[in-house]
Coordinates of C-alpha atoms in Angstrom, one line a residue:
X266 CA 27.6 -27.7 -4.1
X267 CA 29.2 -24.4 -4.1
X268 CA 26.7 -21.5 -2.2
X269 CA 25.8 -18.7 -4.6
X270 CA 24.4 -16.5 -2.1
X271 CA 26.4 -17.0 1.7
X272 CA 25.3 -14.7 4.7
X273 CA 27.1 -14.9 7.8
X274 CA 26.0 -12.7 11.3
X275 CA 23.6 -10.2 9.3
X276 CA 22.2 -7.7 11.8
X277 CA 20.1 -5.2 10.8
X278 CA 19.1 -2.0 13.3
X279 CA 16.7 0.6 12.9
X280 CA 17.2 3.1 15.4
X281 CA 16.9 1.2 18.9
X282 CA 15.2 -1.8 17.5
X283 CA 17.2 -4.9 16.0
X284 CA 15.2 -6.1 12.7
X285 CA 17.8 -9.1 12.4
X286 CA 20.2 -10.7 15.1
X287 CA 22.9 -12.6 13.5
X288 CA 21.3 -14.4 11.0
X289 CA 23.4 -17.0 8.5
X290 CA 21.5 -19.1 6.0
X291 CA 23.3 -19.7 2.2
X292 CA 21.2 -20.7 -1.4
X293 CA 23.1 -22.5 -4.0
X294 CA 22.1 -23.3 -7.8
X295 CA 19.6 -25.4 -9.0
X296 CA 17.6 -25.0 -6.0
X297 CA 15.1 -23.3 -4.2
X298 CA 15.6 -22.2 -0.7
X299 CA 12.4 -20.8 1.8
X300 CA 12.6 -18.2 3.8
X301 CA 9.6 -18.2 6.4
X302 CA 8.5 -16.4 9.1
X303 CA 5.9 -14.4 11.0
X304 CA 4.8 -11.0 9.5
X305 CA 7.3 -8.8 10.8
X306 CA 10.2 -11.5 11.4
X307 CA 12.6 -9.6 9.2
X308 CA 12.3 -11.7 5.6
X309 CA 12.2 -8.7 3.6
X310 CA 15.0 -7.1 5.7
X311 CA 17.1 -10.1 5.1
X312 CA 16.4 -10.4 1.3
X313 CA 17.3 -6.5 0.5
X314 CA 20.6 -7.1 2.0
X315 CA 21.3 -9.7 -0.7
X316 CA 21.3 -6.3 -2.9
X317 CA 23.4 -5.0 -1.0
X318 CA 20.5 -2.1 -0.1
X319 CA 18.6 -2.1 3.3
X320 CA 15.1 0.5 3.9
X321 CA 15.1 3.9 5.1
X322 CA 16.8 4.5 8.4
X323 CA 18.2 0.6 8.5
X324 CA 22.0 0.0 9.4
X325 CA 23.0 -3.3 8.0
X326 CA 26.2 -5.2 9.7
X327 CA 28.0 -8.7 9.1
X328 CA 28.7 -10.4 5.8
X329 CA 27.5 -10.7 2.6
X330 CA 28.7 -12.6 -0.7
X331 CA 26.7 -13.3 -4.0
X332 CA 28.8 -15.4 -6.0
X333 CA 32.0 -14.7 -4.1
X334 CA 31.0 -10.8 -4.4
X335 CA 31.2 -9.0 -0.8
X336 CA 27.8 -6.5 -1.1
X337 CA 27.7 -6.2 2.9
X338 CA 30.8 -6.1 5.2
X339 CA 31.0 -5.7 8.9
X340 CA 30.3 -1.3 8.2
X341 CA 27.5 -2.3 6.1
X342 CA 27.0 -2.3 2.3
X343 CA 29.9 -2.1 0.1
X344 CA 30.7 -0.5 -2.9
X345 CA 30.5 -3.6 -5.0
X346 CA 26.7 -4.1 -4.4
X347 CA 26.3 -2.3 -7.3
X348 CA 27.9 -5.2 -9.8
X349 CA 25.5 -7.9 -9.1
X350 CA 22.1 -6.1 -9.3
X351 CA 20.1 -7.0 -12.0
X352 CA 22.5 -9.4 -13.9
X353 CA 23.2 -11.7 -11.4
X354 CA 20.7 -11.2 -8.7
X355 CA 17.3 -9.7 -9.3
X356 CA 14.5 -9.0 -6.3
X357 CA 11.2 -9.3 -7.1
X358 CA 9.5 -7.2 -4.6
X359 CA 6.6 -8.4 -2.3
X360 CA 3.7 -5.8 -4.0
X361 CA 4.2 -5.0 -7.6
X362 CA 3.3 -1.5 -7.7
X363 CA 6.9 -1.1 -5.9
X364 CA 8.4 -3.0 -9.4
X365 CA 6.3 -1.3 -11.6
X366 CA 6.3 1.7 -13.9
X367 CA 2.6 3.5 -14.1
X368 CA 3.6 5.6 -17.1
X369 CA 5.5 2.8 -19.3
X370 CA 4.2 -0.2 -20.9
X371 CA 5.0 -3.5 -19.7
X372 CA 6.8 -4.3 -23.4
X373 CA 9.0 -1.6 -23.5
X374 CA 10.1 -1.9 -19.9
X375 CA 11.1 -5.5 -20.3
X376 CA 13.5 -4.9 -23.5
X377 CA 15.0 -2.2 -22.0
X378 CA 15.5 -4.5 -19.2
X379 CA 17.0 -7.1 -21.6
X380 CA 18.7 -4.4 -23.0
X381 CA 20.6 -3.4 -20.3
X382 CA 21.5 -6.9 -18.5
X383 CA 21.9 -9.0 -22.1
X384 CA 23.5 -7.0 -24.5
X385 CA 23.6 -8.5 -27.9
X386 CA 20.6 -10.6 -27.6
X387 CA 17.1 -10.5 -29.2
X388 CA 15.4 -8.0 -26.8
X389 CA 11.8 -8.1 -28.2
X390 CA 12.5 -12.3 -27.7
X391 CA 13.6 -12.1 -24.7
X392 CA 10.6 -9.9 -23.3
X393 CA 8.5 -12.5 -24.8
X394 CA 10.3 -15.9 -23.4
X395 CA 10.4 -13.9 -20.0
X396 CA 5.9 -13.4 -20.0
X397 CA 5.6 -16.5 -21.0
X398 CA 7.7 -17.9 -18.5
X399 CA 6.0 -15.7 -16.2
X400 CA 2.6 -17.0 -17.2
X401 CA 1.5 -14.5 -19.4
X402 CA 0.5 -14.6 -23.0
X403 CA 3.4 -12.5 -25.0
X404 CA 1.1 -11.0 -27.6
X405 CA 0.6 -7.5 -28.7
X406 CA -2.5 -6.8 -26.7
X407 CA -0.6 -7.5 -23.5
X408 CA 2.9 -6.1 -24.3
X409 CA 1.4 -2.8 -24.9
X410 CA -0.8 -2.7 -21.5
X411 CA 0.0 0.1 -18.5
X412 CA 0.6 -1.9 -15.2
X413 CA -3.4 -0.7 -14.1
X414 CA -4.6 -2.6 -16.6
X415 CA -3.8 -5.7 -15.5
X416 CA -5.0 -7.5 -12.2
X417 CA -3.4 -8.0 -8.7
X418 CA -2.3 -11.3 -9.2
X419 CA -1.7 -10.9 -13.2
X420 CA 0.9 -7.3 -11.9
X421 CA 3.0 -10.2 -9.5
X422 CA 3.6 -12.1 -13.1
X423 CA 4.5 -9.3 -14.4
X424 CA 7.3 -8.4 -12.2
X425 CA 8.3 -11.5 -12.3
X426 CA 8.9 -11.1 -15.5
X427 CA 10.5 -7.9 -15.4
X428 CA 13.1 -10.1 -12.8
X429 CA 13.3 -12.7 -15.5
X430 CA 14.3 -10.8 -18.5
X431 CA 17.4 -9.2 -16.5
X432 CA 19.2 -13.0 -17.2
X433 CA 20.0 -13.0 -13.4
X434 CA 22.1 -16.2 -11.7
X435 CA 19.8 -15.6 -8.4
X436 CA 16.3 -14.6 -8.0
X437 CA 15.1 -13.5 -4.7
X438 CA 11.2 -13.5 -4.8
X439 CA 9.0 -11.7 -2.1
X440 CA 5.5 -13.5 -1.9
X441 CA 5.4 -14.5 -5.1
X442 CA 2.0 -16.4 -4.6
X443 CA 0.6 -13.3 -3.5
X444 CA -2.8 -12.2 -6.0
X445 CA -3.0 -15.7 -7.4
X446 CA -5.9 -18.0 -7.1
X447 CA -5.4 -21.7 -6.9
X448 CA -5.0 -22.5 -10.6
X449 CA -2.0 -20.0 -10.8
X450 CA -0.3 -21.0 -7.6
X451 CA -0.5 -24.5 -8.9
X452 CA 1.5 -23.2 -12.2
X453 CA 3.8 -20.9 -10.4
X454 CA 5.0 -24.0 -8.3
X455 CA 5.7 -25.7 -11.3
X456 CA 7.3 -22.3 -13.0
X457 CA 9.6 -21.6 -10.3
X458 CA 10.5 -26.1 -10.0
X459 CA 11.7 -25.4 -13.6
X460 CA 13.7 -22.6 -13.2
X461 CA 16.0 -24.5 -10.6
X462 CA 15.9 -27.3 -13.0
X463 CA 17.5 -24.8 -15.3
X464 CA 20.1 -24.1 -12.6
X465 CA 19.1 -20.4 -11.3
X466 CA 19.9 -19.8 -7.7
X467 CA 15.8 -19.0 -5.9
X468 CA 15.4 -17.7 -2.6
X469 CA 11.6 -17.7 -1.7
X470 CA 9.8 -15.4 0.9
X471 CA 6.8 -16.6 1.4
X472 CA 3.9 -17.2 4.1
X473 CA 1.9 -19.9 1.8
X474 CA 3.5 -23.1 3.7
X475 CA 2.0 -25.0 0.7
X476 CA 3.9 -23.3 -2.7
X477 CA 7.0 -23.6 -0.1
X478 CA 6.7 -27.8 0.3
X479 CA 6.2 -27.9 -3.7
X480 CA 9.1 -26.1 -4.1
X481 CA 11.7 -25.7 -1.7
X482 CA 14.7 -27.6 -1.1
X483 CA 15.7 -26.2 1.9
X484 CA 13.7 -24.0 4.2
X485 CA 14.8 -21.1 7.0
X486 CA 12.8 -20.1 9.7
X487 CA 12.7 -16.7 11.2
X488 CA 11.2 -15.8 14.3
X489 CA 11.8 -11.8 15.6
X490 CA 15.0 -11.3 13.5
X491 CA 16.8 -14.6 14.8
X492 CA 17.3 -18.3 12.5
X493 CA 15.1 -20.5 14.9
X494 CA 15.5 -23.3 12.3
X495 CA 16.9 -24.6 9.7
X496 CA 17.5 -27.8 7.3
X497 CA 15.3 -29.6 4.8
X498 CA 11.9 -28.5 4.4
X499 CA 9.9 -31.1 5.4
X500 CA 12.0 -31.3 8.5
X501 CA 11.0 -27.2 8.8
X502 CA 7.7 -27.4 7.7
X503 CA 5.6 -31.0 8.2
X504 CA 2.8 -31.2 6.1
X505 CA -0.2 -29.9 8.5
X506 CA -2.9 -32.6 9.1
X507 CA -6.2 -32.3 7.4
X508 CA -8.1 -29.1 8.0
X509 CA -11.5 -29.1 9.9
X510 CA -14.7 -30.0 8.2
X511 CA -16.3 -26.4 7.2
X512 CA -19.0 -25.0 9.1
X513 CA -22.3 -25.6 7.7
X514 CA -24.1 -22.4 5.8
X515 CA -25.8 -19.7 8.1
X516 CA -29.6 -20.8 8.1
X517 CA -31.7 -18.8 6.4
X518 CA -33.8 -16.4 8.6
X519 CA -37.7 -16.8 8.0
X520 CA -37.6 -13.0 6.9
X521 CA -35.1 -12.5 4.9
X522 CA -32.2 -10.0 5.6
X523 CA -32.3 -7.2 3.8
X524 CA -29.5 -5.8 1.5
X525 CA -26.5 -3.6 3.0
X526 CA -25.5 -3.8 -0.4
X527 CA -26.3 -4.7 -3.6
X528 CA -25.1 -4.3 -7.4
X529 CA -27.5 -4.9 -10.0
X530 CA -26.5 -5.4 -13.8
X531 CA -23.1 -4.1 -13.6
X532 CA -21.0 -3.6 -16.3
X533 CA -17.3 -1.7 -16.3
X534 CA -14.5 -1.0 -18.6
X535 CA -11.1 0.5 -18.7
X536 CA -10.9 2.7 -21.3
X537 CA -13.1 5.4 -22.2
X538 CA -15.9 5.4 -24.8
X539 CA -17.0 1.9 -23.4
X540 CA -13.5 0.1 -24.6
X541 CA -11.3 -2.8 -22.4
X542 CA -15.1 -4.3 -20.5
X543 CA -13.6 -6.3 -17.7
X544 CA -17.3 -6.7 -16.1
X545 CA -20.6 -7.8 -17.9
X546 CA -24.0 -7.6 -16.2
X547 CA -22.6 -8.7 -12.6
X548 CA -25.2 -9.0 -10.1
X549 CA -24.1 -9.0 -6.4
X550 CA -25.6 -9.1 -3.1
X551 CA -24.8 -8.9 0.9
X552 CA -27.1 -9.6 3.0
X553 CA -27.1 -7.3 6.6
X554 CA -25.1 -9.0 8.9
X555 CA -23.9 -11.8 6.1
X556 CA -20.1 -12.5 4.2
X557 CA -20.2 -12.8 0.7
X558 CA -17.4 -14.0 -1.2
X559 CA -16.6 -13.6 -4.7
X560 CA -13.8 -15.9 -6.1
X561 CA -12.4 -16.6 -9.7
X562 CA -9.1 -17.0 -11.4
X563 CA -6.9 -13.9 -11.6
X564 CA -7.7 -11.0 -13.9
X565 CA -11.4 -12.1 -13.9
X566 CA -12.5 -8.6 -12.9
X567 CA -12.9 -9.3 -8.6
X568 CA -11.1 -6.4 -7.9
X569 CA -12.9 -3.8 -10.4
X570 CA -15.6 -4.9 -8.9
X571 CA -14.4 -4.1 -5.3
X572 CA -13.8 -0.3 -6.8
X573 CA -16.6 0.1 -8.3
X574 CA -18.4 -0.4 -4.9
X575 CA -16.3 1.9 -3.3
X576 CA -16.9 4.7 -6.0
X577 CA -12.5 4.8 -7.3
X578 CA -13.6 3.2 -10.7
X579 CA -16.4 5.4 -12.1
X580 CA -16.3 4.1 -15.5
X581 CA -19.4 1.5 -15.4
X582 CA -23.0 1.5 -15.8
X583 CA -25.8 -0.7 -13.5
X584 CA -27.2 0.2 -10.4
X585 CA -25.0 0.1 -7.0
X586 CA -27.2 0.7 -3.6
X587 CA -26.4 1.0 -0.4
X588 CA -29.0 0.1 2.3
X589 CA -31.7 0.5 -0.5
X590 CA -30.0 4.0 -1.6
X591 CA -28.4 4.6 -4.2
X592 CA -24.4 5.0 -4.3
X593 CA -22.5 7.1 -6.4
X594 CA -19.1 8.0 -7.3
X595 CA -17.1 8.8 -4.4
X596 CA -16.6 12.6 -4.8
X597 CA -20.9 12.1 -5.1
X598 CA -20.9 10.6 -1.8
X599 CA -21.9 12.3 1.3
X600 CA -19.5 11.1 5.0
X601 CA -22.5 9.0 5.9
X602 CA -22.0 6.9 2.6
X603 CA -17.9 7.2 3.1
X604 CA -18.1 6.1 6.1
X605 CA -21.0 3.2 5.6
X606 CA -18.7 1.3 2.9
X607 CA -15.2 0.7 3.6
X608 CA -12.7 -0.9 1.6
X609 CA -9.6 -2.2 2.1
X610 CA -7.5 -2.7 -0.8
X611 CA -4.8 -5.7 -1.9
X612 CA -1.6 -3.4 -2.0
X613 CA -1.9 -1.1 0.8
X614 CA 1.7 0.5 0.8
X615 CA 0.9 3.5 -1.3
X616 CA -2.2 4.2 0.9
X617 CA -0.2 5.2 3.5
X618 CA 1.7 8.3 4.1
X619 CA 5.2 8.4 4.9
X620 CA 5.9 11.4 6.6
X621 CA 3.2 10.7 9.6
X622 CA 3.3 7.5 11.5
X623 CA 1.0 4.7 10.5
X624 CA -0.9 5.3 13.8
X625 CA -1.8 8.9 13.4
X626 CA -3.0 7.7 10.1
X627 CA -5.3 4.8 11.1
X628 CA -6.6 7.0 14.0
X629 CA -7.0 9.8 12.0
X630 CA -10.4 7.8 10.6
X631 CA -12.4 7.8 14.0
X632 CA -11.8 11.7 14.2
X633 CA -12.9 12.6 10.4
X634 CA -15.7 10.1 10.1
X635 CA -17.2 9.6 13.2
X636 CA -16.4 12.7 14.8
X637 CA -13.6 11.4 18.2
X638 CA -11.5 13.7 19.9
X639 CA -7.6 12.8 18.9
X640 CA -7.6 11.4 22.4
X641 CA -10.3 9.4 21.8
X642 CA -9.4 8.3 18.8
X643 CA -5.7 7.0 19.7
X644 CA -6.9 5.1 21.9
X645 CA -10.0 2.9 20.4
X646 CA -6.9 2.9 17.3
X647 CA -4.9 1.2 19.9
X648 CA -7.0 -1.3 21.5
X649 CA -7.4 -2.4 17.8
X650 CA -4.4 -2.5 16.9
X651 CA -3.2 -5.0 19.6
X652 CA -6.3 -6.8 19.2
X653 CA -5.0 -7.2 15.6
X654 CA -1.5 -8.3 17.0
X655 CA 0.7 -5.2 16.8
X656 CA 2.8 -4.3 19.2
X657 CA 3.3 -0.5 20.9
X658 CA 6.6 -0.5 19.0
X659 CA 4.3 -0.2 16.1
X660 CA 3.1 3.0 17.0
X661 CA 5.7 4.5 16.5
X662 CA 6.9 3.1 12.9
X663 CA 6.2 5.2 9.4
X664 CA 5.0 2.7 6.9
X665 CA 8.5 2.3 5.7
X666 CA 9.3 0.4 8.5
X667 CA 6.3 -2.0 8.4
X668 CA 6.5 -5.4 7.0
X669 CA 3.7 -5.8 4.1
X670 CA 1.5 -8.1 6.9
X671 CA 1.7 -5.4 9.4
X672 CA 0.6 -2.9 6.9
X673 CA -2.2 -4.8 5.6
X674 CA -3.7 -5.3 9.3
X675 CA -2.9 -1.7 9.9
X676 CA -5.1 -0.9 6.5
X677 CA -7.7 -3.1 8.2
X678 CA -7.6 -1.3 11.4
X679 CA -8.6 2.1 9.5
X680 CA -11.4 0.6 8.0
X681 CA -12.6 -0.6 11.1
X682 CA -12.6 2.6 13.0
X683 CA -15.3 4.0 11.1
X684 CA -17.4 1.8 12.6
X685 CA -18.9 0.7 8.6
X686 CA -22.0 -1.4 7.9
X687 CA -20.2 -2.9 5.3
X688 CA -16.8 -3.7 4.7
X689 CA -15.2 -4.8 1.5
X690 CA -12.4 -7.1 1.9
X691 CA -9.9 -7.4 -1.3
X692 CA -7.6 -9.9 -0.4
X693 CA -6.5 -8.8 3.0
X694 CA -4.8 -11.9 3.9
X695 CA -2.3 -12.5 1.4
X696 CA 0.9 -11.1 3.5
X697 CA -0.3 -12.6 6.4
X698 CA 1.2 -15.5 8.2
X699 CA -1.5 -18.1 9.9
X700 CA -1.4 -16.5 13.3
X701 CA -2.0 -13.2 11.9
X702 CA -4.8 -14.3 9.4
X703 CA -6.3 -15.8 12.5
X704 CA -6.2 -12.6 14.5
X705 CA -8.0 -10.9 11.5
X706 CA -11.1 -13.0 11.0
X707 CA -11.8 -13.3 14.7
X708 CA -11.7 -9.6 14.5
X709 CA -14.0 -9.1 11.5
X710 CA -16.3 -12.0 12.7
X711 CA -16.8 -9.8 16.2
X712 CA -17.5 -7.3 14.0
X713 CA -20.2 -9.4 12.3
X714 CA -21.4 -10.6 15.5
X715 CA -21.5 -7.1 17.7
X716 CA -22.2 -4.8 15.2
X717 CA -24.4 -6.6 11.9
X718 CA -21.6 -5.2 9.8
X719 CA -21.8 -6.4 6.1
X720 CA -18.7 -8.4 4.6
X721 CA -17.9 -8.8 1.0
X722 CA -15.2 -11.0 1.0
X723 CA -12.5 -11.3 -2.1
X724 CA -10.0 -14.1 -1.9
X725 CA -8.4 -17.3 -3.6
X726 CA -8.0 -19.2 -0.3
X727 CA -11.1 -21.0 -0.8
X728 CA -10.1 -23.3 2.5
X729 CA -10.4 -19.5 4.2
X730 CA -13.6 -18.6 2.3
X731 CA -15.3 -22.2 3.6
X732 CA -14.6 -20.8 7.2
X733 CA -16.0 -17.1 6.9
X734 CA -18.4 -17.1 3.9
X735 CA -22.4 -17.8 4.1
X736 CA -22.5 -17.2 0.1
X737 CA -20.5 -17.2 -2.9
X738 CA -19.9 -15.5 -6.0
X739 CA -18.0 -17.2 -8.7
X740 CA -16.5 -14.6 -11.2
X741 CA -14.8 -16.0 -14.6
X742 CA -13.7 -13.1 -17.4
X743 CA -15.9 -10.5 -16.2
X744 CA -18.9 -12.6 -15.6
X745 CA -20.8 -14.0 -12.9
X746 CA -20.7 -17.8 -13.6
X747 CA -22.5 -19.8 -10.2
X748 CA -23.8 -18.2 -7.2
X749 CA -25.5 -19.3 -4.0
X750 CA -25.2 -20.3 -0.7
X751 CA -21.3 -21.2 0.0
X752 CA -21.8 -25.0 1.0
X753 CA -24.1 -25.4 -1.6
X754 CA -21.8 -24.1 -4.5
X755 CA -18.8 -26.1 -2.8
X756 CA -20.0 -29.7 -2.6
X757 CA -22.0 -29.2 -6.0
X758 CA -20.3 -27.1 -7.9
X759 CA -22.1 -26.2 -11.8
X760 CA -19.4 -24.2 -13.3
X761 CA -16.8 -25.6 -14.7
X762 CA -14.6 -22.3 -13.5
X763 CA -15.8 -23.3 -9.8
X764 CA -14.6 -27.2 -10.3
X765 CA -11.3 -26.1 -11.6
X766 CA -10.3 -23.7 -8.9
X767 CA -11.5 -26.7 -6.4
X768 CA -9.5 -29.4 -8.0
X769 CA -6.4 -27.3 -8.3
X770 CA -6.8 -26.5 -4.6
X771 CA -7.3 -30.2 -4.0
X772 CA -4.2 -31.3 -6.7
X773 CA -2.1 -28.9 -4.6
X774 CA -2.7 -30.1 -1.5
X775 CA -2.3 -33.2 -2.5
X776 CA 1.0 -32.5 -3.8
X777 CA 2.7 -30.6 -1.2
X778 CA 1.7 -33.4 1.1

């Protein structure tokens, strides 16, 4: 079969460091070729170059060709990059917010889109077939919705469909997986199996090992900017052997713990005058010292509820308390309060600014909320950071430079240095490889352990939330559907939203094996 996409010797520089050393992989139609890696390992590098377009301060060297089109030649990108964006090969980028247009609804961006890339056609039906292909219902309501409306994972759909309604030959898609809980994961695998059925061209980046055995072909394996491996995926990837039996629930203490926080009839919506309610009498607790996770199917209001605790979404009513005191808005709160809750968000990127290094930034916390010298504040930022598996070439790096993973540990690493008693986790994992996710909740369980900090966990991995958790919260359109101790809701589960997410989990397991 004839290779769509062929790259031969791609090297990729930025400054003294080499991002990629010779790397050669191809992608042909009806098919779906992996890309994996470690955070870091240069995926992201590698699919840009398919574009014929490489990050700030990148040089890009070798060869290049998308269907017989040269878009990187031994000087770099050519010229002719520019005639196979959009209509031939679209890139779905690894957090939406990069894709998407605050100020524009999602309809009218997608038949421009259509517009532009499939002249002639029917572009309000073409919007529509691409949501709906997406997973996304094409109606009104949705079609006339601002990115921020919508959730993490339900914002990735969307820029797949923005990908989608371009009519390319090639789709290059950047953690597609990311934001989804097991239900959509389970439909996105079969999305993206039916789209090489149709004969596109897919190149997948992706750390979930799982969605890349359902799908992929072929898989590639990058390790520090060099092809370690490559050939059919199960040859790559071998399906793992069974996970280890959870650990049992934390006992209960014979007094109680008391709250570190706690949310008491909450209710939230989007719009002003009490319109859009995404969140209906939600009652939430952590325990001092405890994890609490709260799980549910995308859009179901989890992260809303993550804001509301940390006082950026001040449109709700209910009572919010922090160590039996109350908590208000975050322009209300005083540095104790700031510094007590932390919160480390799902897309990170725009959280970071890009004329300081990502360093300065993270130390910059210790020295505003718990009052370090610079000195002194670099280097407990330091220790972290390694301790978090960065490397002192990091240091030096603007967030430009940073792979999504390494940002997303970096964002974890601010938090940290404030030294919180409680920390609100909102899907922190999801660019991480398994090393890296490793390194992160052995870091947040010292934390637990040394310090009694408060987790409130927010995640679809349920196999992660088993390993960290000692309750769960199980959110379903807005409302709190089971709650309790996390073994108990696990092996007995009374909601039927609880039983779905842990037979799609077990379905796609089951599959990918």
């Amino acid at each position: 079969m004839e290779p769509v996409i062929e790259v031969r010797g791609l090297t990729a520089h930025a400054g003294t460091a080499r991002l990629l050393d010779g790397v050669d992989f191809t992608v042909v139609s009806g098919e779906v070729t992996a890309l994996v890696g470690p955070s870091g390992s240069g995926k992201t590098t590698a699919a840009l170059a398919l574009l014929g377009e490489a990050a700030p301060g990148v040089r890009l060297s070798g060869t290049v060709r998308v269907t017989g089109v040269e878009v990187v030649g031994d000087k770099g990108p050519t010229g002719a990059a520019r005639t196979v964006r959009g209509g031939v090969v679209s890139y779905m980028p690894q957090h939406p917010s990069h894709a998407l247009n605050p100020a524009r609804r999602v309809g009218s961006v997608l038949t421009e889109l259509a517009r532009l890339h499939r002249p002639g056609g029917d572009d309000r039906a073409v919007a529509a077939g691409a949501l709906r292909t997406a997973g996304l219902p094409a109606d009104k309501s949705v079609l006339r919705r601002f990115p921020h409306q919508f959730s993490g994972g339900q914002r990735q759909r969307v820029a797949l469909a923005q990908v989608l309604a371009c009519g390319p030959r090639v789709l290059v898609l950047d953690e597609p997986s990311t934001g989804l809980d097991t239900v959509a994961r389970l439909r996105l695998a079969e999305q993206l199996t039916r789209l090489a059925a149709d004969g596109y061209a897919l190149l997948l980046l992706s750390h979930d090992h799982d969605l890349v055995r359902a799908v992929a072909a072929r898989t590639v394996l990058l390790e520090h900017g060099r092809v370690t491996a490559t050939g059919p995926t199960p040859d790559i990837l071998p399906a793992p052997a069974a996970p280890p039996s959870p650990p049992p629930a934390r006992a209960t203490p014979t007094e109680p713990a008391g709250a570190a926080l706690e949310v008491r009839n909450l209710t939230a919506w989007l719009h002003p005058g009490h319109r859009g309610e995404v969140l209906h009498d939600v009652t939430v607790r952590v325990r001092e010292g405890g994890c609490t996770a709260v799980v549910g199917p995308s859009g179901s209001g989890k992260t809303v509820l993550a804001r509301c605790l940390a006082g950026l979404h001040e449109r709700h009513r209910g009572h919010l308390t922090h160590q039996g005191e109350p908590l208000p808005a975050l322009r209300h709160r005083t540095t104790r309060q700031i510094r007590g809750v932390q919160y480390v968000w799902q897309e990170v990127r725009n959280s970071f600014d890009d004329r300081r290094t990502v360093l300065d930034q993270v130390a910059r916390t210790a020295v505003r909320l718990r009052g370090r010298t610079p000195a002194e504040a670099e280097s407990q930022a330091r220790q972290l950071w390694e301790r978090l598996g960065l490397t002192s070439e990091h240091t030096t790096r603007h967030a430009a430079a940073l792979s999504g993973g390494e940002l997303q540990r970096a964002a974890l690493a601010r938090a940290l240095l404030a030294e919180p008693d409680v920390l609100i986790c909102d899907e922190i994992t999801t660019a991480l490889d398994a090393v890296s996710t490793g390194l992160v909740t052995a870091e947040i369980t010292r934390l637990r352990e040394e310090s009694g900090t408060a987790v409130l966990w927010i995640g679809h991995d349920l196999g992660l939330v088993e390993r960290i958790a000692d309750d769960l919260v199980v959110l379903d359109t807005g409302r709190v559907v089971e709650s309790g101790d996390r073994a108990t809701v696990l092996a007995s589960p009374a909601a039927d939203t609880t039983r779905l997410l842990l037979r799609s989990r077990n379905l796609a397991t089951a599959t990918h094996q």
